[in-house]
Amino acid sequence: MPPHKSDPLLPLVLRATRDLTSAKNELRWLRDFVAEPQRNTGNILDNWAARRKLRQLCVERAKGKPLQYIMGTEYFGDLEIACKPGVLIPRQETAASVTHLMERLQKSKLLPEHVKLLDLCTGTGCIPLLASYELVQKYSRKGRLEAVGVDISSRALSLAERNLRRLSQDGTIQIEPPSSSLSFIRADILAEADHNPSDCVSLMTALQLYEETQKSNDPTADRKGGWNILISNPPYISPSAFNRTTTRSVKRYEPKLALVPKDADASQYPGIDPGDIFYPRLLEIARQVDARVVLFEVADLEQAGRVAAMAQQQNIWTVIEVWRDNPSQADDYGGSEQTSVATGIKVLGRGNGRSVFAYRGGAKA
């Protein structure tokens, strides 16, 4: 008898996972999810309404709906991040890059007393939330931490604020002004000027308004200097790659706005791969805000090479590296780093190409 015959709901989940072990795990998680609200009332899976609810969730999963949207959360590093349709689901590979960056910066001893971190295309807010958690709780860093997440999507910003409130209320993260702060603001990152301010202002205008608000809240504060750290997980999938290689579940359920640059935006950057158009702007923003460290997520090693080459052309970075999915792990050859033949840039870690890191300053980060 096939192993899934033991549970009539297992074939539904198996349609989405295509793997029996994964299907069994997901079904167990869904059972726990349904049971959690009423655990004190006994085994609610004997209850008809609960069984109906579980079957409904399994049907949704069978159609390809991501488990994170069904259950409403996903772990990102040590943080449980709320998820909802219309906002990109956080990925573990992104978390690995963020935690590696925070560890590396902490060990380098190069962080100033007042650290300012800017996250562009923030989505759920997972990146500045995790970065704040790593520096404040994990490393017990002294000094001030000021983080800002930016997105064009009002839905994403609402969810980011919700994540901040929830994680602060349950004590998972400790954001206590003035020693630490985390804000979320709306802006159009690609816009260099305010063409239609009533819709969405440019990033530079949004940052100016943010600085004015901070100054009015504390007139004695020193607001000089730029943003030390700039992180972004921008839309980086070209329209053709989206159609050819993106999974059905991602196409159907996750927001295309967070995955694929719009055609109208691509027209501003002739001669550049359609999936790369955010990166020249991000690098220009890094120059404008005087960022000392940047970390940009990419799709693969090929795109990483192109983005690293763009950074090289700026002639302002002391170090440029490509990080794989797990940048802190040894590569398949037993070492921790390789060199890209195409660019001469170090490639660190194990897995697929995931991020481009750059640092500028007198010492090595």
Coordinates of C-alpha atoms in Angstrom, one line a residue:
M1 CA 0.0 0.0 0.0
P2 CA 1.4 3.4 -0.9
P3 CA 2.7 5.3 2.2
H4 CA 0.3 8.2 1.7
K5 CA -2.8 5.9 1.9
S6 CA -2.4 6.1 5.7
D7 CA -3.7 9.7 5.7
P8 CA -6.3 10.9 3.2
L9 CA -4.9 14.5 3.5
L10 CA -1.4 13.6 2.6
P11 CA -1.9 13.4 -1.2
L12 CA -3.2 17.0 -1.2
V13 CA -0.1 18.3 0.3
L14 CA 2.0 16.0 -1.8
R15 CA 0.7 17.8 -4.9
A16 CA 2.5 21.0 -3.8
T17 CA 5.7 19.5 -2.3
R18 CA 6.3 16.6 -4.9
D19 CA 8.3 15.0 -2.0
L20 CA 6.8 12.6 0.5
T21 CA 9.0 13.5 3.4
S22 CA 8.3 17.3 2.9
A23 CA 4.6 16.5 2.6
K24 CA 4.5 14.6 5.9
N25 CA 6.3 17.5 7.6
E26 CA 4.0 20.1 6.2
L27 CA 0.9 18.2 7.1
R28 CA 2.2 17.8 10.7
W29 CA 2.8 21.6 10.8
L30 CA -0.7 22.3 9.5
R31 CA -2.2 20.0 12.1
D32 CA -0.3 21.8 14.8
F33 CA -1.3 25.2 13.3
V34 CA -5.0 24.2 13.4
A35 CA -4.7 22.7 16.9
E36 CA -2.7 25.6 18.5
P37 CA -5.6 28.0 19.3
Q38 CA -7.6 25.4 21.3
R39 CA -5.0 23.1 22.7
N40 CA -6.4 23.5 26.2
T41 CA -9.8 22.1 25.0
G42 CA -8.4 18.7 24.1
N43 CA -7.7 17.1 20.8
I44 CA -9.6 19.4 18.5
L45 CA -8.8 17.2 15.4
D46 CA -11.7 15.1 16.7
N47 CA -13.9 18.1 16.2
W48 CA -15.7 18.3 12.9
A49 CA -15.1 22.1 12.4
A50 CA -11.3 21.6 13.0
R51 CA -11.1 18.7 10.6
R52 CA -12.9 20.8 8.0
K53 CA -10.5 23.7 8.6
L54 CA -7.5 21.4 8.2
R55 CA -8.8 20.0 4.9
Q56 CA -9.4 23.5 3.6
L57 CA -5.8 24.4 4.3
C58 CA -4.5 21.3 2.6
V59 CA -6.6 22.1 -0.4
E60 CA -5.1 25.6 -0.5
R61 CA -1.6 24.0 -0.3
A62 CA -2.5 21.5 -3.1
K63 CA -3.2 24.5 -5.3
G64 CA 0.4 25.8 -4.7
K65 CA -0.4 28.5 -2.1
P66 CA 2.9 28.9 0.0
L67 CA 2.8 27.4 3.4
Q68 CA 4.0 30.8 4.8
Y69 CA 0.9 32.5 3.6
I70 CA -1.3 29.7 4.9
M71 CA 0.2 29.7 8.4
G72 CA 1.0 33.4 8.4
T73 CA 4.7 33.3 9.4
E74 CA 8.2 32.3 8.3
Y75 CA 11.4 32.2 10.3
F76 CA 14.1 34.6 9.2
G77 CA 17.2 33.8 11.2
D78 CA 16.1 33.7 14.9
L79 CA 13.0 35.8 14.2
E80 CA 9.5 34.7 13.4
I81 CA 8.2 37.1 10.7
A82 CA 4.6 37.6 9.9
C83 CA 3.7 37.0 6.2
K84 CA 0.7 37.7 4.1
P85 CA -0.2 37.7 0.4
G86 CA 1.0 40.7 -1.5
V87 CA 4.3 40.9 0.3
L88 CA 7.4 38.8 -0.6
I89 CA 8.1 35.9 1.7
P90 CA 11.5 36.1 3.5
R91 CA 14.1 33.6 2.4
Q92 CA 16.6 31.8 4.6
E93 CA 19.4 32.6 2.1
T94 CA 18.8 36.3 2.7
A95 CA 18.9 35.8 6.4
A96 CA 22.2 34.0 6.1
S97 CA 23.7 37.0 4.3
V98 CA 22.4 39.4 6.9
T99 CA 23.7 37.4 9.9
H100 CA 27.0 37.0 8.2
L101 CA 27.3 40.7 7.5
M102 CA 26.4 41.6 11.1
E103 CA 28.9 39.1 12.5
R104 CA 31.6 40.3 10.2
L105 CA 31.0 44.0 11.0
Q106 CA 30.9 43.3 14.7
K107 CA 34.2 41.4 14.6
S108 CA 35.9 44.1 12.5
K109 CA 35.5 46.7 15.2
L110 CA 34.9 49.3 12.5
L111 CA 31.3 50.2 13.4
P112 CA 31.0 53.8 14.6
E113 CA 29.3 54.8 17.8
H114 CA 26.2 55.8 16.0
V115 CA 25.3 53.2 13.3
K116 CA 22.8 54.1 10.6
L117 CA 21.4 51.3 8.5
L118 CA 19.2 51.8 5.5
D119 CA 17.3 48.9 3.9
L120 CA 15.7 49.5 0.5
C121 CA 12.8 47.3 -0.8
T122 CA 12.2 46.2 2.8
G123 CA 9.0 44.1 2.3
T124 CA 8.1 42.5 5.6
G125 CA 10.9 44.5 7.3
C126 CA 12.7 41.3 8.0
I127 CA 16.2 42.6 7.1
P128 CA 16.4 45.7 9.5
L129 CA 14.5 43.7 12.1
L130 CA 17.1 40.9 12.0
A131 CA 20.0 43.3 11.8
S132 CA 18.8 45.2 14.8
Y133 CA 18.3 41.9 16.7
E134 CA 21.8 40.7 15.8
L135 CA 23.5 43.9 16.9
V136 CA 21.5 44.8 20.0
Q137 CA 20.5 41.4 21.5
K138 CA 23.0 38.9 20.1
Y139 CA 26.1 41.0 20.3
S140 CA 25.0 43.3 23.0
R141 CA 26.5 46.2 21.1
K142 CA 27.0 49.5 22.9
G143 CA 26.2 52.7 21.1
R144 CA 23.3 53.9 19.0
L145 CA 21.6 51.9 16.2
E146 CA 19.3 53.7 13.8
A147 CA 17.6 51.7 11.1
V148 CA 15.2 52.6 8.4
G149 CA 13.3 50.3 6.0
V150 CA 12.0 51.7 2.7
D151 CA 9.4 50.3 0.3
I152 CA 7.1 51.6 -2.4
S153 CA 4.3 49.2 -1.3
S154 CA 1.9 50.5 1.4
R155 CA 0.8 46.9 2.0
A156 CA 4.4 45.9 2.7
L157 CA 5.0 48.8 5.0
S158 CA 1.9 48.0 7.0
L159 CA 3.1 44.5 7.5
A160 CA 6.6 45.7 8.4
E161 CA 5.2 47.9 11.1
R162 CA 3.1 45.0 12.4
N163 CA 6.2 42.8 12.6
L164 CA 8.0 45.6 14.5
R165 CA 5.2 45.9 17.0
R166 CA 4.7 42.2 17.5
L167 CA 8.4 41.4 18.0
S168 CA 8.8 44.4 20.3
Q169 CA 5.8 43.5 22.4
D170 CA 6.9 39.9 23.0
G171 CA 10.4 41.0 23.9
T172 CA 12.1 39.3 21.0
I173 CA 13.7 42.6 19.9
Q174 CA 14.5 45.6 22.0
I175 CA 14.1 48.8 20.2
E176 CA 14.4 51.5 22.9
P177 CA 14.9 55.1 21.7
P178 CA 17.2 57.0 21.7
S179 CA 19.7 54.1 22.0
S180 CA 18.0 52.2 19.1
S181 CA 15.3 53.0 16.7
L182 CA 13.6 51.4 13.6
S183 CA 11.3 53.3 11.3
F184 CA 9.6 52.4 8.0
I185 CA 9.0 55.0 5.3
R186 CA 7.5 55.0 1.8
A187 CA 9.5 56.1 -1.2
D188 CA 10.1 55.3 -4.9
I189 CA 13.7 54.1 -5.0
L190 CA 14.2 54.4 -8.7
A191 CA 12.9 58.0 -9.0
E192 CA 15.6 60.6 -9.0
A193 CA 13.1 63.4 -8.6
D194 CA 9.5 63.9 -7.4
H195 CA 7.5 63.6 -10.6
N196 CA 4.3 63.0 -8.7
P197 CA 4.7 63.7 -5.0
S198 CA 1.0 63.1 -4.3
D199 CA 1.6 59.4 -5.3
C200 CA 5.0 58.5 -3.9
V201 CA 8.0 60.7 -3.2
S202 CA 11.6 59.9 -4.3
L203 CA 14.0 58.3 -1.8
M204 CA 16.0 61.4 -1.3
T205 CA 12.9 63.4 -0.5
A206 CA 11.7 60.8 1.9
L207 CA 15.1 60.7 3.6
Q208 CA 15.1 64.4 3.9
L209 CA 11.6 64.4 5.5
Y210 CA 12.8 61.7 7.8
E211 CA 15.8 63.7 8.9
E212 CA 13.7 66.8 9.5
T213 CA 11.4 64.7 11.7
Q214 CA 14.3 63.3 13.7
K215 CA 15.7 66.8 14.1
S216 CA 12.5 68.2 15.4
N217 CA 12.1 65.4 17.8
D218 CA 15.5 66.0 19.2
P219 CA 17.0 69.4 18.3
T220 CA 20.2 68.6 20.1
A221 CA 21.0 65.5 18.2
D222 CA 23.9 65.5 15.7
R223 CA 22.3 64.5 12.4
K224 CA 25.5 64.9 10.4
G225 CA 26.9 62.1 8.3
G226 CA 25.4 59.5 6.0
W227 CA 24.2 56.0 6.3
N228 CA 26.9 53.6 7.3
I229 CA 25.2 50.4 5.9
L230 CA 23.0 50.1 2.9
I231 CA 21.2 46.7 2.2
S232 CA 18.8 45.9 -0.5
N233 CA 16.9 42.8 -1.8
P234 CA 15.5 44.5 -4.9
P235 CA 13.4 43.0 -7.8
Y236 CA 16.1 41.2 -9.8
I237 CA 14.4 38.7 -12.1
S238 CA 14.1 39.6 -15.7
P239 CA 10.7 39.2 -17.4
S240 CA 12.0 36.4 -19.6
A241 CA 13.5 34.5 -16.6
F242 CA 10.3 35.0 -14.6
N243 CA 8.4 33.3 -17.4
R244 CA 10.9 30.6 -18.0
T245 CA 12.3 29.6 -14.6
T246 CA 10.1 30.9 -11.7
T247 CA 8.0 28.3 -10.0
R248 CA 4.3 28.2 -10.4
S249 CA 3.7 28.9 -6.7
V250 CA 5.8 32.1 -6.8
K251 CA 4.2 33.3 -10.1
R252 CA 0.7 32.7 -8.8
Y253 CA 1.0 34.0 -5.2
E254 CA 3.9 36.3 -4.6
P255 CA 3.9 39.9 -5.7
K256 CA 5.5 40.4 -9.1
L257 CA 6.3 44.0 -8.1
A258 CA 8.9 42.6 -5.6
L259 CA 10.4 40.2 -8.1
V260 CA 10.5 41.7 -11.6
P261 CA 11.5 45.3 -12.4
K262 CA 8.7 47.1 -14.3
D263 CA 9.0 47.6 -18.1
A264 CA 8.6 51.3 -17.6
D265 CA 11.6 51.3 -15.2
A266 CA 13.7 49.2 -17.6
S267 CA 13.3 51.8 -20.3
Q268 CA 15.4 54.2 -18.2
Y269 CA 18.4 52.0 -18.4
P270 CA 19.0 51.0 -22.1
G271 CA 21.7 48.4 -22.7
I272 CA 21.4 46.9 -19.2
D273 CA 20.0 43.4 -18.5
P274 CA 16.3 43.9 -17.6
G275 CA 16.9 42.1 -14.3
D276 CA 19.7 44.4 -13.3
I277 CA 18.1 47.8 -13.5
F278 CA 17.9 48.5 -9.8
Y279 CA 21.6 48.0 -9.2
P280 CA 23.0 51.1 -11.0
R281 CA 20.5 53.2 -9.0
L282 CA 21.4 51.4 -5.7
L283 CA 25.1 52.1 -6.3
E284 CA 24.4 55.7 -7.0
I285 CA 22.3 55.9 -3.8
A286 CA 25.2 54.4 -1.9
R287 CA 27.4 57.2 -3.2
Q288 CA 24.8 59.8 -2.4
V289 CA 24.2 58.7 1.2
D290 CA 27.9 58.0 1.8
A291 CA 27.4 54.3 2.6
R292 CA 30.5 52.6 3.8
V293 CA 29.1 49.1 3.4
V294 CA 26.6 47.7 0.9
L295 CA 25.0 44.3 0.6
F296 CA 22.8 43.6 -2.4
E297 CA 21.0 40.4 -3.0
V298 CA 21.2 38.9 -6.5
A299 CA 19.7 35.9 -8.4
D300 CA 22.8 33.9 -9.2
L301 CA 26.6 34.1 -9.8
E302 CA 26.1 35.5 -13.3
Q303 CA 24.2 38.4 -12.1
A304 CA 26.5 38.8 -9.2
G305 CA 29.4 39.2 -11.6
R306 CA 27.6 42.0 -13.5
V307 CA 26.7 43.8 -10.3
A308 CA 30.2 43.5 -8.9
A309 CA 31.6 44.9 -12.2
M310 CA 29.2 47.9 -11.8
A311 CA 30.6 48.5 -8.3
Q312 CA 34.2 48.2 -9.6
Q313 CA 33.4 51.0 -12.2
Q314 CA 32.6 53.4 -9.3
N315 CA 36.2 53.2 -8.1
I316 CA 35.2 53.9 -4.5
W317 CA 35.2 50.5 -2.9
T318 CA 38.1 49.0 -1.0
V319 CA 36.7 45.5 -1.0
I320 CA 34.1 43.9 -3.3
E321 CA 33.0 40.3 -2.8
V322 CA 30.4 37.8 -4.0
W323 CA 28.7 35.8 -1.3
R324 CA 27.0 32.4 -1.9
D325 CA 23.9 31.2 -0.1
N326 CA 25.9 30.3 3.0
P327 CA 28.8 32.8 3.0
S328 CA 30.3 31.6 6.3
Q329 CA 30.6 27.9 5.2
A330 CA 33.6 26.4 3.4
D331 CA 33.0 25.9 -0.3
D332 CA 32.8 22.6 -2.1
Y333 CA 36.6 22.6 -2.5
G334 CA 37.3 22.7 1.2
G335 CA 38.1 26.4 1.4
S336 CA 36.1 29.4 2.3
E337 CA 36.6 31.5 -0.8
Q338 CA 37.3 31.3 -4.5
T339 CA 38.1 33.9 -7.2
S340 CA 35.7 34.7 -10.0
V341 CA 37.7 34.3 -13.3
A342 CA 35.5 36.8 -15.0
T343 CA 35.9 39.6 -12.5
G344 CA 38.8 38.7 -10.3
I345 CA 36.5 39.2 -7.3
K346 CA 36.4 36.8 -4.3
V347 CA 33.5 34.4 -4.2
L348 CA 32.8 33.2 -0.6
G349 CA 30.8 30.4 0.9
R350 CA 28.7 27.4 -0.3
G351 CA 25.7 27.3 -2.6
N352 CA 24.3 29.5 -5.3
G353 CA 25.5 33.1 -5.8
R354 CA 23.4 35.2 -3.5
S355 CA 24.8 38.7 -2.6
V356 CA 27.3 41.3 -3.6
F357 CA 29.2 42.9 -0.7
A358 CA 31.3 46.0 -0.9
Y359 CA 33.1 48.1 1.7
R360 CA 35.1 51.3 1.6
G361 CA 37.5 52.6 4.2
G362 CA 41.0 52.5 5.5
A363 CA 40.8 49.0 7.0
K364 CA 39.5 45.8 5.8
A365 CA 36.0 44.8 6.9

